[in-house]
Coordinates of C-alpha atoms in Angstrom, one line a residue:
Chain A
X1 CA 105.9 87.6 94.2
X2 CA 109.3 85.8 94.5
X3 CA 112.5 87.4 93.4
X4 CA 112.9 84.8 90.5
X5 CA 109.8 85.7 89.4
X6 CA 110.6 89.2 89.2
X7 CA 113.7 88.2 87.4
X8 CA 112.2 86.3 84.7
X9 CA 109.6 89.1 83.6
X10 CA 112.6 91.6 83.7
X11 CA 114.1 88.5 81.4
X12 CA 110.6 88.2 79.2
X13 CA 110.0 92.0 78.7
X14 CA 113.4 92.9 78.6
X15 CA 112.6 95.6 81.0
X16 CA 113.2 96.9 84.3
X17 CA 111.0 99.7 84.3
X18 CA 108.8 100.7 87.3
X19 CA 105.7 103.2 86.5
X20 CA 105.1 105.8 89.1
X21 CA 101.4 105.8 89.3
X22 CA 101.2 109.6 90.8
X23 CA 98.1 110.8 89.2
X24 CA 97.4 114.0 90.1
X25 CA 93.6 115.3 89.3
X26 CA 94.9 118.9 88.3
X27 CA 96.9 117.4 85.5
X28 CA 94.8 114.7 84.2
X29 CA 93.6 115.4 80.5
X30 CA 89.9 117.2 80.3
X31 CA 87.9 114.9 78.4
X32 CA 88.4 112.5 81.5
X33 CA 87.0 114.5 84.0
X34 CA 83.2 113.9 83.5
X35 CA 83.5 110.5 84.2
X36 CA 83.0 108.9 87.5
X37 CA 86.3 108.2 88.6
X38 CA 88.7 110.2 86.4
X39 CA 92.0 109.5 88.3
X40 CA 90.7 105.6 87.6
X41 CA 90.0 106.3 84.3
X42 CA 93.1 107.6 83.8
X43 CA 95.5 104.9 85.5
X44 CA 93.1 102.3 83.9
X45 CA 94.2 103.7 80.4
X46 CA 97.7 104.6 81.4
X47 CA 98.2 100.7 82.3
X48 CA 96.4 98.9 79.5
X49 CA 99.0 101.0 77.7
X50 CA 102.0 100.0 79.2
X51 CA 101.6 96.7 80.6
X52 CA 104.0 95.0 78.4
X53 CA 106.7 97.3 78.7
X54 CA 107.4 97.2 82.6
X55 CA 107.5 95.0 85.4
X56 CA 106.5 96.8 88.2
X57 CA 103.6 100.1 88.8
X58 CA 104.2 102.0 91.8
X59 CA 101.4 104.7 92.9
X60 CA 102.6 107.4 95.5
X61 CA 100.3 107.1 98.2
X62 CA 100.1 111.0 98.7
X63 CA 98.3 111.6 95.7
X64 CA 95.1 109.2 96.6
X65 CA 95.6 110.1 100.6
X66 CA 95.1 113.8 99.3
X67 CA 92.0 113.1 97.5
X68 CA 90.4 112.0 100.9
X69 CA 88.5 108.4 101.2
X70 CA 87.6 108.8 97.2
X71 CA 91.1 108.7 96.8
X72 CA 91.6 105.2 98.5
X73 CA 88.7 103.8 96.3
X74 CA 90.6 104.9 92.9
X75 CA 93.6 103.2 94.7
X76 CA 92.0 100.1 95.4
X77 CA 90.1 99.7 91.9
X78 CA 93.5 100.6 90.1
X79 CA 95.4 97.2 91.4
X80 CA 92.4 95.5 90.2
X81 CA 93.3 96.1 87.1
X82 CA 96.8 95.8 87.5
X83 CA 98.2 92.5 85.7
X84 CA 98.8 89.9 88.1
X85 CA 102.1 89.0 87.0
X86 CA 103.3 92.8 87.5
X87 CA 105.5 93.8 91.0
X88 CA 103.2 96.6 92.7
X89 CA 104.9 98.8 95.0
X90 CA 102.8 100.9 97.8
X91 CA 104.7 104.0 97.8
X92 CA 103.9 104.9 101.3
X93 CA 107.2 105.2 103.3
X94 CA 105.7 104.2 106.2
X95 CA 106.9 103.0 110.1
X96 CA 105.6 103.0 113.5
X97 CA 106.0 101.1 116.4
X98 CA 105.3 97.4 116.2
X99 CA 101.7 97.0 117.0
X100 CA 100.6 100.0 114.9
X101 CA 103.1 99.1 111.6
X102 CA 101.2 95.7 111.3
X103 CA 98.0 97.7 111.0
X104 CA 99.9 99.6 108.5
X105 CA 100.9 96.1 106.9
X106 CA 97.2 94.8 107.2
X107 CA 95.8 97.7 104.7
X108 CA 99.0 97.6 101.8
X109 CA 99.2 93.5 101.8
X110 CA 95.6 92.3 102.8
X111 CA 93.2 94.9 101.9
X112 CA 94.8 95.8 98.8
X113 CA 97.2 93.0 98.4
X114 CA 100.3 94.9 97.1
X115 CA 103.2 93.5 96.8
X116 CA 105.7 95.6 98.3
X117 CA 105.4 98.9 100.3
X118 CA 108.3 101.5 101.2
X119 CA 109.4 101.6 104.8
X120 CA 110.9 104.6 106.7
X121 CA 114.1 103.4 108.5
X122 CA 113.6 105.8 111.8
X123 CA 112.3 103.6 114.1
X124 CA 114.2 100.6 113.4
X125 CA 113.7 97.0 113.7
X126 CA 110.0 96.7 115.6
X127 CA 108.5 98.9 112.9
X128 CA 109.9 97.3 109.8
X129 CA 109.5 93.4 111.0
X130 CA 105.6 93.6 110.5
X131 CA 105.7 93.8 107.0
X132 CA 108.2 91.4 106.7
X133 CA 105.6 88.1 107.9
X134 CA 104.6 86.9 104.1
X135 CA 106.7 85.3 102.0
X136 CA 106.0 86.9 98.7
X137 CA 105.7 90.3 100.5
X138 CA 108.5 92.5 100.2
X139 CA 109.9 95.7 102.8
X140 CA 111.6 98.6 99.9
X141 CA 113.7 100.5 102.8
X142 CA 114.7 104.2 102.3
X143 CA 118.2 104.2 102.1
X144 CA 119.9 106.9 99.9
X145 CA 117.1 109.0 98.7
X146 CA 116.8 111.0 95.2
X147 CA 116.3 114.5 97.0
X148 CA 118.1 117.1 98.3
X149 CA 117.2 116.1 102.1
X150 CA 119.0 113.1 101.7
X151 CA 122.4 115.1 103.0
X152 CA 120.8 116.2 106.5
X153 CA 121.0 113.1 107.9
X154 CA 121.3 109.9 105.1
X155 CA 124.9 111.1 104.6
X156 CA 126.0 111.5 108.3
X157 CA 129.3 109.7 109.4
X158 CA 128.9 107.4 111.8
X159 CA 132.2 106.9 115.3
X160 CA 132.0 103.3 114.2
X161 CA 136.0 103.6 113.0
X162 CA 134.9 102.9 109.2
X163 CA 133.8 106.6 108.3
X164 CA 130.8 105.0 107.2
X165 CA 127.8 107.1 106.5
X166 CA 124.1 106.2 108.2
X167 CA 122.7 104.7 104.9
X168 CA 125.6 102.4 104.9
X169 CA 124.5 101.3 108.4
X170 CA 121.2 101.5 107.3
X171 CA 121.3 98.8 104.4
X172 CA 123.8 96.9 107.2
X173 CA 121.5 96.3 110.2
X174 CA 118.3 95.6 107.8
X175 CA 119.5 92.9 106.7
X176 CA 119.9 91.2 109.8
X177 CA 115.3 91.5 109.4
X178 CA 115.4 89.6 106.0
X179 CA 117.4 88.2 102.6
X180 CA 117.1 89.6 99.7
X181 CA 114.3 87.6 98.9
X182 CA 111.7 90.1 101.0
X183 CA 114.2 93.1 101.2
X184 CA 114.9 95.7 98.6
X185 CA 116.5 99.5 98.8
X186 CA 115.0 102.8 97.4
X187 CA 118.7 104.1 96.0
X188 CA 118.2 107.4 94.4
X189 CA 119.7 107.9 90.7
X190 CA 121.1 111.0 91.3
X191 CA 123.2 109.6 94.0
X192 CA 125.3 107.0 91.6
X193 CA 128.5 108.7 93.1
X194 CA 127.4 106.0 96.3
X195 CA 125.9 102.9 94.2
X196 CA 129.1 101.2 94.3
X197 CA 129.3 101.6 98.4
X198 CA 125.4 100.3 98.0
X199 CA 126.3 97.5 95.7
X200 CA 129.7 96.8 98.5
X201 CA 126.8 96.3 101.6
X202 CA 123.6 95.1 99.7
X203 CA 125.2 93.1 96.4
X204 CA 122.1 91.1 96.3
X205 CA 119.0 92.8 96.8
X206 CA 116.8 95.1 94.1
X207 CA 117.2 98.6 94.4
X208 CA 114.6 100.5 93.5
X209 CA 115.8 103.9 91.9
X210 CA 113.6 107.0 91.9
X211 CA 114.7 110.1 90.3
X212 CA 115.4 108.9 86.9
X213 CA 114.4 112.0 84.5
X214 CA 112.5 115.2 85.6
X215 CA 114.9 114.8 89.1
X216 CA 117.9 114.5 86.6
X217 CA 119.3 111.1 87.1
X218 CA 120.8 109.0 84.2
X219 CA 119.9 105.3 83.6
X220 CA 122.6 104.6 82.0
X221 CA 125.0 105.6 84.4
X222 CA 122.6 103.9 87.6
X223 CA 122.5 100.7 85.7
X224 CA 126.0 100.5 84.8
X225 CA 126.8 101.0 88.6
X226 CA 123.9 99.1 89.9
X227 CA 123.2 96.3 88.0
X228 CA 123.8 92.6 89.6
X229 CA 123.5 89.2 88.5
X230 CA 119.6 89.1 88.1
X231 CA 119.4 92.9 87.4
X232 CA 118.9 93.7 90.6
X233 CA 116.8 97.4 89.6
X234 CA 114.0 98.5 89.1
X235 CA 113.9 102.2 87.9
X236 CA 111.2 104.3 88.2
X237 CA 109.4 106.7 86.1
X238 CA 106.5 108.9 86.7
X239 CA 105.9 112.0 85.3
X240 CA 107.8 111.8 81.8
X241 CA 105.6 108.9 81.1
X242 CA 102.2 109.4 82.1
X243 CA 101.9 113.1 81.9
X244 CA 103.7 112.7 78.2
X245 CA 100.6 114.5 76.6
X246 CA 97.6 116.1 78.1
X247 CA 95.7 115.6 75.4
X248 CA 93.6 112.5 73.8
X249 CA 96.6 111.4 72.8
X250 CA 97.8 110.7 76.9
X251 CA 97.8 107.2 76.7
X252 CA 99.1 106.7 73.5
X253 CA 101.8 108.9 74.1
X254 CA 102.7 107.4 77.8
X255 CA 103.1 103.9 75.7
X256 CA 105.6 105.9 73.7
X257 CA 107.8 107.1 76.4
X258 CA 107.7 104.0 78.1
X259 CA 108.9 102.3 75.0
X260 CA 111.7 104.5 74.5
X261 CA 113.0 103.7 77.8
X262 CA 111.8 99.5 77.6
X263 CA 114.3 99.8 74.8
X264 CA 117.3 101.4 76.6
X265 CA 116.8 99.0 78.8
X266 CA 116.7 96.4 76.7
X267 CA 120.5 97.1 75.3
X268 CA 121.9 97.7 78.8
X269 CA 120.6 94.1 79.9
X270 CA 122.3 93.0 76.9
X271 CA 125.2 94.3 77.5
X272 CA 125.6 94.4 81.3
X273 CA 123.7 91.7 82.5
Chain B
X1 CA 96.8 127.0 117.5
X2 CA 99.5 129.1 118.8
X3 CA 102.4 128.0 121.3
X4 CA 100.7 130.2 123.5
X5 CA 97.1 128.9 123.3
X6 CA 98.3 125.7 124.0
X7 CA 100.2 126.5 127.3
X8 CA 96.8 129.0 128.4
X9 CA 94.8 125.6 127.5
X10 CA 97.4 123.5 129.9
X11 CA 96.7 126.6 132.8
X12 CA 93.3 126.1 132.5
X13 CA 92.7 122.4 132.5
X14 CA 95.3 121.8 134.9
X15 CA 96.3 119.1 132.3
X16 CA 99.0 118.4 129.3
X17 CA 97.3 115.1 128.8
X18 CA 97.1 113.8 125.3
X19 CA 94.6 111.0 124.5
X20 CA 95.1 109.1 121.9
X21 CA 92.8 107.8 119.7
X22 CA 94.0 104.5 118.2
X23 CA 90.6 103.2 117.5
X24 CA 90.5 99.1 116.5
X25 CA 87.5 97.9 115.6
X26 CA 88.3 94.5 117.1
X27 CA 88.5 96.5 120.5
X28 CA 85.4 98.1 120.1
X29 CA 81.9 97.6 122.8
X30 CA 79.5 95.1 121.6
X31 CA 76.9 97.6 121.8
X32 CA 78.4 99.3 119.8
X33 CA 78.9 97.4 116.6
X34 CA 75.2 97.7 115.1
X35 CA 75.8 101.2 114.4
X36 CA 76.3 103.0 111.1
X37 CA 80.0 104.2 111.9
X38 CA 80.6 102.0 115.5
X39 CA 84.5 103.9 115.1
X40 CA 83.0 107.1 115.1
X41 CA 80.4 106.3 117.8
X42 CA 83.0 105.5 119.8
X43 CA 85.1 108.3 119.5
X44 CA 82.5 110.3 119.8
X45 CA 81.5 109.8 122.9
X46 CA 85.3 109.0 124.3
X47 CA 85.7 112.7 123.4
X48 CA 82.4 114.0 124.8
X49 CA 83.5 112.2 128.3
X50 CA 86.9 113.3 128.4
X51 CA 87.3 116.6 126.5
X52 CA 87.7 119.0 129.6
X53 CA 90.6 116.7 131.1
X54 CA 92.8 116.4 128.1
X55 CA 94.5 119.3 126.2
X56 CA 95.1 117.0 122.6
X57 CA 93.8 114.3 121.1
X58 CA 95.9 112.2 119.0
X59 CA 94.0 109.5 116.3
X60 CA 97.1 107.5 115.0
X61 CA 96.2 107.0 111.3
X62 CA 97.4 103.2 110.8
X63 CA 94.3 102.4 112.4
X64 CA 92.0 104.6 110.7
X65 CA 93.8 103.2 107.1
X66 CA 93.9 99.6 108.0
X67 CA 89.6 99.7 107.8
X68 CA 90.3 101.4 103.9
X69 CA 88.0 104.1 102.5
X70 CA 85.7 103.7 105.6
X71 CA 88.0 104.4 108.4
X72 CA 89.0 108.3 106.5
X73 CA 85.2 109.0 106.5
X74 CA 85.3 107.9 110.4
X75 CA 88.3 109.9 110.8
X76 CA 87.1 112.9 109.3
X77 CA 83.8 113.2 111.5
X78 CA 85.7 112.4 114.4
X79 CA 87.8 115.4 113.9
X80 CA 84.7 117.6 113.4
X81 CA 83.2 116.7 117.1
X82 CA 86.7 117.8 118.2
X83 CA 86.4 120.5 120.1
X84 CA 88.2 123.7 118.5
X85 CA 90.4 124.8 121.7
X86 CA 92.4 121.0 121.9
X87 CA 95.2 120.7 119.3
X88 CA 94.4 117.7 117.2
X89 CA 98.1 115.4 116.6
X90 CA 97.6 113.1 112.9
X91 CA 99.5 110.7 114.1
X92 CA 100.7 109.8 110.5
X93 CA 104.8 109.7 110.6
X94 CA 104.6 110.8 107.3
X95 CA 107.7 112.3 105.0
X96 CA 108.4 112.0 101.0
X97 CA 110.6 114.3 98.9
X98 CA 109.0 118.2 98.9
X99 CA 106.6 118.1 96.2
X100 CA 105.1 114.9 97.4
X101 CA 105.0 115.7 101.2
X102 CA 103.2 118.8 99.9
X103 CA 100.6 116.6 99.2
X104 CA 100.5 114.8 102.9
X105 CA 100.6 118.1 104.5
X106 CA 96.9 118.9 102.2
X107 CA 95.7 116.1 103.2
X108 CA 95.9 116.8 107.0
X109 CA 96.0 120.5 107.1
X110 CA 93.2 121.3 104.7
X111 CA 91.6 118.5 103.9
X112 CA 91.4 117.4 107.5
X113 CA 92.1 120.6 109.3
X114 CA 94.7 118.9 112.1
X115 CA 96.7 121.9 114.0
X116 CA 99.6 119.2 113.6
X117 CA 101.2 116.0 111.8
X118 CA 103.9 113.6 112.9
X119 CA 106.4 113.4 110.5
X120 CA 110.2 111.3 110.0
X121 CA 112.6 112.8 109.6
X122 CA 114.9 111.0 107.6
X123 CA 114.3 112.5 104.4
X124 CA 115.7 115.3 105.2
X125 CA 114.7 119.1 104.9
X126 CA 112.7 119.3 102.0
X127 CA 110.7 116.4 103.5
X128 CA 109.6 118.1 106.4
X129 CA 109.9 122.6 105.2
X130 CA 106.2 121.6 103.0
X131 CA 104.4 120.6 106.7
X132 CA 105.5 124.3 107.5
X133 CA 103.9 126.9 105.4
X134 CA 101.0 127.6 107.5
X135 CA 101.4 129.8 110.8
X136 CA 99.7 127.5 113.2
X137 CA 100.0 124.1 111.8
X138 CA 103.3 121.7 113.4
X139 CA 105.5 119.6 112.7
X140 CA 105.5 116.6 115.3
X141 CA 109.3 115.4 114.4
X142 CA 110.3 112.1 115.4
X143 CA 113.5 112.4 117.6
X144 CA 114.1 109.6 120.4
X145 CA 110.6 107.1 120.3
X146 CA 109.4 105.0 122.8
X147 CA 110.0 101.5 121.0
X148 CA 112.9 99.2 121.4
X149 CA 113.8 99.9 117.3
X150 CA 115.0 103.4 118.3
X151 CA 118.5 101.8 119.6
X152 CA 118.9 100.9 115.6
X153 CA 119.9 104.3 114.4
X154 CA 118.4 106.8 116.3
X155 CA 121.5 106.0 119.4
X156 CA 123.9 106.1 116.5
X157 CA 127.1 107.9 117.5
X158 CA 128.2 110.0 115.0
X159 CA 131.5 111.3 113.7
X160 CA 131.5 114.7 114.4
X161 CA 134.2 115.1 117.7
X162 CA 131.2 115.4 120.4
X163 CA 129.4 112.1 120.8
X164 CA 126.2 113.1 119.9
X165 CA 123.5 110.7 118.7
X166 CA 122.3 111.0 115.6
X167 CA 118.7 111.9 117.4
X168 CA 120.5 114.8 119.0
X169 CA 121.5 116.2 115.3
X170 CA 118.3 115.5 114.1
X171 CA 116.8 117.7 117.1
X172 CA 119.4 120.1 116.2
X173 CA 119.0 120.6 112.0
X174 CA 115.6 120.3 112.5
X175 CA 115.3 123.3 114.1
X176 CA 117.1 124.8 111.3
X177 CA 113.8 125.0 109.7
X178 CA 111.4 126.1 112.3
X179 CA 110.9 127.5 115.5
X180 CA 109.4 126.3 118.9
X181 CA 106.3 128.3 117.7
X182 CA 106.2 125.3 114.7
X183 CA 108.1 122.2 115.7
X184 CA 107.8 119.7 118.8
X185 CA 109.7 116.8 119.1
X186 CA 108.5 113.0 119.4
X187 CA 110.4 111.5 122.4
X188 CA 109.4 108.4 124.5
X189 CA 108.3 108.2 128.1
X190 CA 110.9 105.0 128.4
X191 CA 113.9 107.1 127.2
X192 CA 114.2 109.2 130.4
X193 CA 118.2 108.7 130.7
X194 CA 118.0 110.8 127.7
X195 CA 115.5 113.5 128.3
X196 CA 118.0 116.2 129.7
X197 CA 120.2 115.9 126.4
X198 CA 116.9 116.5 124.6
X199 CA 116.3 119.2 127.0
X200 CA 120.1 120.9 126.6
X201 CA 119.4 120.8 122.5
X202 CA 115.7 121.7 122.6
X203 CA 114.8 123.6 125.8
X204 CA 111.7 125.6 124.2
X205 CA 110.3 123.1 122.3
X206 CA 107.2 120.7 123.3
X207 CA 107.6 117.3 123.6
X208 CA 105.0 114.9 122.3
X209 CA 105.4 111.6 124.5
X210 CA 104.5 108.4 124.4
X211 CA 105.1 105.3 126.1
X212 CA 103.3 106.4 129.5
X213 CA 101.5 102.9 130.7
X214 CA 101.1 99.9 128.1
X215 CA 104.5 100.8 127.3
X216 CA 106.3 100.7 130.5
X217 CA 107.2 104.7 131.0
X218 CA 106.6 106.9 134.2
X219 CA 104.6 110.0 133.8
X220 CA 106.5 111.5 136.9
X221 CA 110.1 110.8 135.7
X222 CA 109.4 112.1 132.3
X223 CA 107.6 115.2 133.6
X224 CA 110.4 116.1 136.4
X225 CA 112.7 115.8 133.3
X226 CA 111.3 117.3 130.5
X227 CA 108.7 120.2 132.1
X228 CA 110.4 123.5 131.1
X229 CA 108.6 127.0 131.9
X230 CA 105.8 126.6 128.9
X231 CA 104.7 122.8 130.4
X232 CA 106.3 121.9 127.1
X233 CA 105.4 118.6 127.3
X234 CA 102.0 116.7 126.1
X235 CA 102.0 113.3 127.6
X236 CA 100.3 110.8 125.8
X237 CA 98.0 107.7 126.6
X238 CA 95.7 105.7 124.5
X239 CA 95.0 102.4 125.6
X240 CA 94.8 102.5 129.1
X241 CA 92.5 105.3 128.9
X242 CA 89.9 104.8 125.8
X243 CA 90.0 100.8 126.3
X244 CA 89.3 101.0 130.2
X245 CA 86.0 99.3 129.9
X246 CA 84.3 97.6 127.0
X247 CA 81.3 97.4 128.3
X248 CA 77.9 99.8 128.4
X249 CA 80.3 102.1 130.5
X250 CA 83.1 102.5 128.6
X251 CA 83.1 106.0 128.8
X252 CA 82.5 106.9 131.9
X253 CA 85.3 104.4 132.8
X254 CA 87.5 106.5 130.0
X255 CA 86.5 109.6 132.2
X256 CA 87.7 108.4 134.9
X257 CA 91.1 106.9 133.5
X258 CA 91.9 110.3 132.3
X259 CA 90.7 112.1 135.4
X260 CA 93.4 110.1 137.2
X261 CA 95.5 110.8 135.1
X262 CA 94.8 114.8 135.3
X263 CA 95.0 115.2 138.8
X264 CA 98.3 113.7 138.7
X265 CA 99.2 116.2 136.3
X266 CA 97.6 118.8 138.3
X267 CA 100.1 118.4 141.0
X268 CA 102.7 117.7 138.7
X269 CA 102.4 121.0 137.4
X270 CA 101.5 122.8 140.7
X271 CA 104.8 121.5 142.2
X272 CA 107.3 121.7 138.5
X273 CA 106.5 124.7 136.8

């Protein structure tokens, strides 16, 4: 997917929301769980639900990893039935050397043709190029993470004169690898004390902000800091949309909560964008 | 497996050779390839011809998830014909925030019953403490690796009055959160200029390396550097061993790779430690 495209469904929906697709078997509702493939079943529902109201579903690969190779078959039947206009994120934060992070590129982009997957910035340059090939394919770096870890080594000053910290140097060197086009930055919302020093290095590339509700973060204050010319977000929610009710009612009831936030959206993009 | 039941396993093999098994179906013997599982087959009998010369075996997981739902079923019978005195590495450079990495560490620790996964470490604490729970079960912890990406950040100076690199203060927070008994350290055969600052930072801890053949490193340098009075060190090599031959005797020939290999260590060790 193109970043214009992207742009004009944030436009058409008036949206920017990304659903965090981290279905959990112990939390899905009972009347599912007699059913073949209740984690499908589930993110089959919890989509048909929501697929007007957000641009972008992002399932944590942890959850189906921990569900061993069943897991990866839920995975792979959920794009499926994913809308093909809708920005999917692998959630994977992956990186190795070369050779081995195109293998790693080979199972998110051609087995299950996502359209993005999350990097780890470790290793550098060899192990982030390889999913950078496809046009249309996109690298989401960690940068500034949503979690309390993010200060052991994220916020380190760097002796480069500038007092600038290692994310700063982090969204710096990437993009020598790619343009915005293919390059986008996991920016956490509870870290909106640094958006403007993200938004002074990477003005033109999506950020994709975790941490948005049960980790606390405000979208108003994130998208009043972050926003750029074409919107430039995408903010992610998981659990206080699909895990709104564990009842019947689940699906229903995610639709709700994704409404409620389509719509706060909707009057920030009026008024910032 | 215990720090000590490794080093008693390195006594008794004479050996701190790590093979790893980076498994490619494209790479695999022709005779091979009628079989039910030809992955499996051929780990299977790589490890029955080379189990008493190596001390770990290390499948790295991009090429068990680039074949999709398949390749974890391969996986998982591979590690059951491991035998139960050689540490088994995932080699999955994993790390999310805490609740999410507690998933990753299920997946490998119970699901899969590894002694150990490799995990990056910029996330942070939180990223890495849910690996630790389990007395037995390591953290591999990426630190200085073998590619040319690690100049990017890992060689980054920081700003804190002694020089250090930011892989020295990840060597040092890291062990913050566990001891030698829980934590080894990822550092690469071809960064021996910088094995004794790994070594004044983390004398006690092992070191998992790669980068011995394909990749250009020496396995005496590293081991003259980097022995300390536990071995401390498991050296590994995948390529050059399990793709010696593919043809009828591509076992044997993997024997004998590794054998070479061992009796190199075997003097290594009779002459360092």
């Amino acid at each position: 997917m193109t970043r214009e495209q992207l742009f004009e469904q944030i436009l058409n929906k008036k949206s920017y929301l990304c659903i965090g697709l981290d279905t959990d078997p112990l939390k899905l509702p009972q009347h599912l769980l007699d059913l073949e493939d209740p984690v499908f079943e589930f993110n089959r529902q919890i989509i048909e639900a929501t697929a007007d109201l957000c641009v972008a579903y992002k399932p944590n690969i942890a959850f189906y990893e921990a569900q061993g190779p069943q897991g990866w078959v839920s995975l792979q039947k959920t794009l499926q039935v994913i809308p093909k206009e809708i920005f999917t994120i692998a959630d994977a934060k992956r990186g190795d050397i070369g050779n081995t992070s195109e293998l790693y590129a080979r199972a998110f982009f051609e087995n299950m043709d996502f359209d993005s997957v999350t990097v780890a910035p470790y290793m550098g340059a060899d192990s982030v190029k390889p999913f950078l090939t496809q046009a249309g394919k996109w690298v989401i770096l960690l940068a500034l993470t949503s979690n309390a870890g993010s200060q052991d080594f994220q916020m380190l000053r760097l002796e480069d004169g500038n007092e600038e910290y290692l994310f700063e140097q982090v969204l710096r060197t990437s993009q020598e690898w790619a343009t915005a086009d293919q390059l986008m930055f996991v920016v956490g919302a509870t870290q909106s004390d640094y958006v403007q020093r993200v938004r002074q290095v990477a003005p033109d590339n999506f950020l994709l902000v975790p941490g948005v509700g049960a980790q606390g973060g405000s979208l108003e204050e994130i998208s009043r800091l972050g926003m750029n010319r074409q919107c430039g977000l995408l903010v992610n929610s998981s659990r206080a949309i699909i895990y709104a009710s564990s009842g019947y009612d689940f699906a229903e009831r995610a639709r709700e909560a994704a409404f409620a936030v389509q719509r706060e959206m909707e009057k920030l993009l009026e008024e910032l964008l």
